[in-house]
XYZ file of C-alpha atoms in Angstrom:
336
model
C -20.660 6.931 -146.316
C -17.509 8.426 -147.908
C -16.192 7.225 -151.251
C -13.135 8.790 -152.879
C -12.641 7.834 -156.519
C -9.438 8.418 -158.472
C -8.720 11.728 -156.741
C -5.834 13.832 -158.053
C -4.501 17.181 -156.903
C -1.424 19.104 -158.037
C 0.249 22.269 -156.808
C 2.835 24.471 -158.525
C 6.388 23.821 -157.369
C 9.799 25.327 -158.000
C 10.568 22.694 -160.649
C 7.055 22.202 -162.037
C 3.797 20.672 -160.860
C 3.861 18.693 -157.606
C 1.308 15.862 -157.512
C 0.037 15.821 -153.930
C -2.654 13.213 -154.642
C -2.249 10.647 -157.396
C -5.329 8.549 -158.148
C -6.491 8.094 -154.543
C -9.351 5.623 -153.941
C -10.933 5.110 -150.511
C -14.125 3.826 -148.909
C -15.091 4.844 -145.377
C -18.024 3.001 -143.796
C -20.701 4.958 -141.949
C -20.008 5.277 -138.229
C -16.379 4.145 -138.489
C -13.081 5.867 -137.697
C -10.519 5.923 -140.519
C -6.928 6.878 -139.788
C -5.016 8.409 -142.707
C -1.304 7.965 -142.023
C 1.977 8.271 -143.844
C 5.256 10.200 -143.888
C 5.446 13.984 -144.146
C 4.490 15.142 -147.629
C 2.497 11.980 -148.357
C -0.683 13.966 -149.123
C -2.605 13.330 -145.901
C -3.699 16.891 -145.166
C -4.405 17.572 -148.835
C -6.750 14.583 -148.889
C -8.607 15.863 -145.811
C -8.945 19.346 -147.295
C -10.230 17.920 -150.563
C -12.817 15.746 -148.803
C -14.033 18.868 -146.983
C -13.941 20.800 -150.288
C -11.587 23.326 -148.740
C -9.405 22.433 -151.732
C -10.828 21.589 -155.123
C -9.287 18.407 -156.596
C -8.073 18.487 -160.166
C -10.101 15.377 -160.974
C -11.972 12.525 -159.362
C -15.087 12.209 -157.214
C -15.787 12.635 -153.492
C -19.106 11.063 -152.556
C -20.734 11.566 -149.162
C -23.944 9.578 -148.770
C -23.905 9.064 -152.538
C -23.652 12.765 -153.459
C -20.572 13.814 -155.438
C -19.410 16.984 -153.691
C -17.068 17.891 -156.541
C -20.032 18.348 -158.883
C -21.827 20.769 -156.546
C -21.725 24.527 -156.455
C -23.441 27.480 -154.837
C -26.208 26.719 -152.343
C -25.972 22.939 -152.814
C -22.259 22.945 -151.998
C -22.752 25.108 -148.907
C -25.468 22.741 -147.680
C -23.221 19.707 -148.283
C -20.336 21.338 -146.427
C -22.528 21.706 -143.338
C -22.576 17.908 -143.175
C -18.784 17.896 -142.741
C -17.268 19.185 -139.517
C -13.595 20.108 -139.653
C -11.065 20.214 -136.821
C -8.150 22.066 -138.437
C -4.518 21.509 -137.590
C -3.219 23.750 -134.821
C -4.968 26.058 -132.380
C -7.952 27.505 -134.262
C -10.100 29.035 -131.493
C -11.036 32.725 -131.478
C -9.250 34.363 -128.551
C -11.959 36.974 -127.900
C -14.638 34.310 -127.416
C -15.192 31.988 -124.476
C -15.206 28.213 -124.900
C -19.007 28.303 -125.152
C -18.822 31.193 -127.590
C -16.440 29.303 -129.857
C -18.716 26.249 -129.883
C -21.729 28.466 -130.629
C -20.126 30.207 -133.600
C -21.347 27.801 -136.336
C -24.844 27.868 -134.828
C -24.895 31.656 -134.853
C -23.792 31.656 -138.492
C -26.651 29.255 -139.305
C -29.195 31.479 -137.566
C -30.095 28.982 -134.829
C -32.281 30.705 -132.171
C -30.697 31.503 -128.805
C -32.450 28.890 -126.622
C -31.679 26.042 -129.076
C -28.157 27.301 -129.469
C -27.511 27.318 -125.730
C -28.947 23.822 -125.356
C -26.742 22.475 -128.148
C -23.627 24.152 -126.750
C -24.303 22.661 -123.322
C -24.705 19.178 -124.849
C -21.412 19.440 -126.693
C -19.470 20.815 -123.731
C -20.745 17.834 -121.768
C -19.684 15.473 -124.578
C -16.113 16.780 -124.486
C -16.043 16.914 -120.677
C -15.598 20.684 -120.365
C -18.897 21.959 -118.980
C -16.993 23.704 -116.190
C -14.900 25.630 -118.765
C -17.845 27.187 -120.636
C -16.921 30.721 -119.543
C -13.161 30.340 -119.949
C -11.233 31.981 -122.773
C -8.805 29.969 -124.935
C -5.718 31.401 -123.227
C -7.078 30.078 -119.924
C -7.292 26.535 -121.282
C -4.629 23.884 -121.799
C -3.701 22.739 -125.301
C -5.754 19.584 -124.938
C -8.766 21.495 -123.654
C -8.582 23.893 -126.592
C -8.478 20.957 -128.976
C -11.530 19.385 -127.334
C -13.395 22.697 -127.704
C -12.386 22.708 -131.385
C -13.931 19.232 -131.739
C -17.120 20.443 -130.034
C -17.285 23.421 -132.408
C -16.867 21.120 -135.421
C -19.792 19.022 -134.148
C -22.082 21.980 -133.466
C -24.044 21.787 -136.712
C -24.648 18.014 -136.269
C -22.477 16.902 -139.200
C -22.465 13.322 -140.420
C -18.703 13.433 -141.102
C -15.908 14.767 -138.884
C -12.449 15.471 -140.341
C -9.636 15.960 -137.829
C -6.232 17.041 -139.171
C -3.429 16.062 -136.752
C -5.716 16.531 -133.713
C -3.065 15.346 -131.238
C -0.065 17.155 -132.677
C 2.275 18.513 -129.962
C 0.124 17.132 -127.124
C 1.487 15.026 -124.266
C 0.301 11.400 -123.926
C -2.338 12.083 -121.257
C -3.781 15.024 -123.170
C -3.699 13.028 -126.399
C -5.780 10.333 -124.717
C -8.466 12.835 -123.701
C -8.768 14.178 -127.263
C -8.995 10.674 -128.729
C -11.670 9.767 -126.192
C -13.734 12.716 -127.435
C -13.383 11.616 -131.065
C -14.390 8.083 -130.138
C -17.400 9.364 -128.185
C -18.475 11.425 -131.197
C -18.549 8.237 -133.245
C -20.191 6.097 -130.565
C -22.780 8.555 -129.221
C -23.516 10.757 -132.238
C -22.965 8.220 -135.037
C -20.473 10.495 -136.765
C -18.089 9.042 -139.349
C -14.576 10.194 -138.416
C -11.565 10.668 -140.684
C -8.378 11.366 -138.713
C -5.208 12.556 -140.422
C -2.212 11.742 -138.239
C 1.478 10.915 -138.210
C 1.015 9.091 -134.901
C 0.252 5.385 -135.212
C -0.809 5.495 -131.563
C -3.984 7.231 -132.782
C -4.667 4.268 -135.064
C -3.946 1.866 -132.214
C -6.461 3.526 -129.880
C -9.516 4.520 -131.940
C -9.337 3.539 -135.616
C -11.386 0.776 -137.224
C -9.678 1.240 -140.595
C -6.423 2.718 -141.828
C -5.206 4.144 -145.115
C -1.454 4.508 -145.615
C -0.443 7.230 -148.069
C 2.990 7.568 -149.626
C 3.865 9.897 -152.458
C 0.219 10.849 -152.931
C -0.905 7.242 -153.417
C -2.750 4.829 -151.154
C -0.285 1.991 -150.625
C -2.335 0.144 -147.984
C -5.987 0.344 -146.982
C -8.275 -1.855 -144.931
C -9.482 -2.823 -141.490
C -6.784 -2.486 -138.865
C -7.353 -5.979 -137.450
C -7.136 -7.509 -140.938
C -3.939 -5.677 -141.841
C -2.079 -6.587 -138.654
C -2.608 -10.256 -139.465
C -0.401 -9.750 -142.543
C 3.167 -9.680 -141.244
C 4.345 -7.974 -144.450
C 2.003 -4.978 -144.054
C 3.190 -1.553 -142.940
C 0.378 -1.489 -140.423
C 1.590 -4.665 -138.736
C 5.155 -3.358 -138.633
C 4.002 -0.126 -136.975
C 1.458 -1.485 -134.495
C 2.589 -4.933 -133.369
C 5.356 -5.735 -130.881
C 8.731 -6.098 -132.568
C 10.320 -9.524 -132.919
C 14.111 -9.724 -133.024
C 15.873 -12.620 -134.704
C 18.238 -14.786 -132.685
C 19.579 -17.480 -135.050
C 21.655 -19.146 -132.338
C 18.545 -19.830 -130.260
C 16.101 -20.441 -133.118
C 18.333 -23.045 -134.747
C 17.732 -25.378 -131.816
C 14.051 -25.872 -132.756
C 12.437 -28.059 -135.394
C 10.207 -25.188 -136.524
C 10.192 -21.453 -135.849
C 7.293 -19.207 -136.808
C 5.830 -15.766 -136.206
C 2.217 -16.041 -135.052
C -0.325 -13.194 -134.853
C -3.361 -13.839 -132.644
C -6.372 -11.485 -132.586
C -9.023 -11.445 -129.871
C -9.373 -12.681 -126.307
C -10.045 -16.311 -127.218
C -7.153 -16.612 -129.679
C -4.615 -14.844 -127.468
C -5.540 -16.887 -124.426
C -6.062 -20.352 -125.842
C -4.640 -21.180 -129.290
C -1.005 -21.807 -128.388
C -1.686 -23.942 -125.273
C -4.329 -25.879 -127.218
C -1.895 -26.569 -130.067
C 0.670 -27.857 -127.559
C -1.834 -30.254 -126.023
C -3.375 -31.445 -129.290
C -0.152 -32.278 -131.072
C 2.203 -33.183 -128.238
C 4.812 -30.593 -129.175
C 7.065 -28.458 -127.032
C 6.264 -24.797 -127.850
C 8.334 -21.911 -126.488
C 7.918 -18.142 -126.883
C 11.128 -16.667 -128.323
C 10.047 -13.033 -128.677
C 7.230 -10.607 -129.331
C 4.473 -9.628 -126.967
C 0.940 -8.365 -126.430
C -0.727 -5.096 -127.379
C -4.254 -3.739 -127.644
C -5.909 -2.262 -130.719
C -8.947 -0.401 -129.487
C -10.588 -2.884 -127.138
C -9.139 -5.944 -128.889
C -6.046 -7.738 -127.546
C -3.542 -8.701 -130.236
C -0.359 -10.729 -129.844
C 2.611 -11.308 -132.099
C 4.943 -14.030 -130.897
C 7.922 -15.781 -132.382
C 7.503 -19.392 -131.351
C 9.883 -22.325 -131.456
C 8.440 -25.836 -131.730
C 10.041 -29.200 -131.127
C 8.306 -32.459 -131.942
C 7.307 -34.689 -134.844
C 3.964 -32.909 -135.279
C 5.291 -29.359 -135.260
C 4.085 -28.758 -138.836
C 0.615 -30.020 -137.950
C 0.495 -27.747 -134.905
C 1.301 -24.681 -137.011
C -1.247 -25.675 -139.647
C -3.911 -26.092 -136.968
C -3.123 -22.654 -135.473
C -3.606 -21.128 -138.935
C -6.866 -23.004 -139.514
C -8.128 -21.848 -136.094
C -7.666 -18.191 -137.050
C -4.057 -17.386 -136.208
C -1.808 -15.814 -138.829
C 1.287 -18.009 -139.167
C 4.482 -17.094 -140.982
C 7.376 -19.480 -140.749
C 10.861 -18.024 -140.479
C 14.065 -19.242 -142.085
C 15.601 -20.575 -138.892
C 15.575 -24.362 -138.554
C 14.265 -26.829 -141.196
C 11.426 -24.589 -142.371
C 8.708 -25.429 -144.861
C 6.080 -23.397 -146.647
C 3.950 -20.954 -144.609
C 0.890 -22.481 -143.033
């Protein structure tokens, strides 16, 4: 759906050119939600603006459904932009228009007749759960409600791609959840491909299929969230999984100590007890815990094993789909 190839973008700075994007490459599958994360100044918002062609990159290609947007101009570019809905950072609603009027604005600009326009606005207000606020003005709405109206407005022209730049910034947890639910519904019910720029890894935890980590204008990590959390050395795993604290005094009492990541209901519920039974080892949980990524349960545990077949138990857990990384405590071997 979206392919970004070797994208670069520079801006003038006080000491010369600042490279906001430095050879960025990304693939976003149709109908998925990609979270673009990273520290402040990493290039996240610049990437979103370039994908929407609100900023022109210095070089590289941005392909949406195979069409390179960078190569377009005039009428062709305007038509391509209509396939990309944008939820800008901050409160972007027009104060003199009602919620319904704000949602209708792109349809009015496109010359959509009144009856069709009203039907579409009603559909979108229902999608974002604000049908009862159709006649309310932005100053009569909460921050989360305004953001949901902004999402509805971005969806008005039936785009295939939705870009949301920090859509939950400055919102409380409950309000954040309502906005994320709307973005997820847009993907599930409308088939929209969603790119979310955020500093909040909680957004990735709740709705993202894939994640791209930017740092210094470069993509330093990119892939499916559930694949990346299985790699204990990844930034994604460090940010999303329960922390595991070392306790050498306790861990030294075991024959083997390992960090184990389990993904999915079957793995979380069964792999460790099954390993205990199969290999006759004593297995204890020394730290970690459970979390949920989207609808998928994920666990990271530090486990201590005692018994002659401890190595075999860890190898079997790895072969059965668990990610196993042995720690340095105890007589450790090579990672299973």
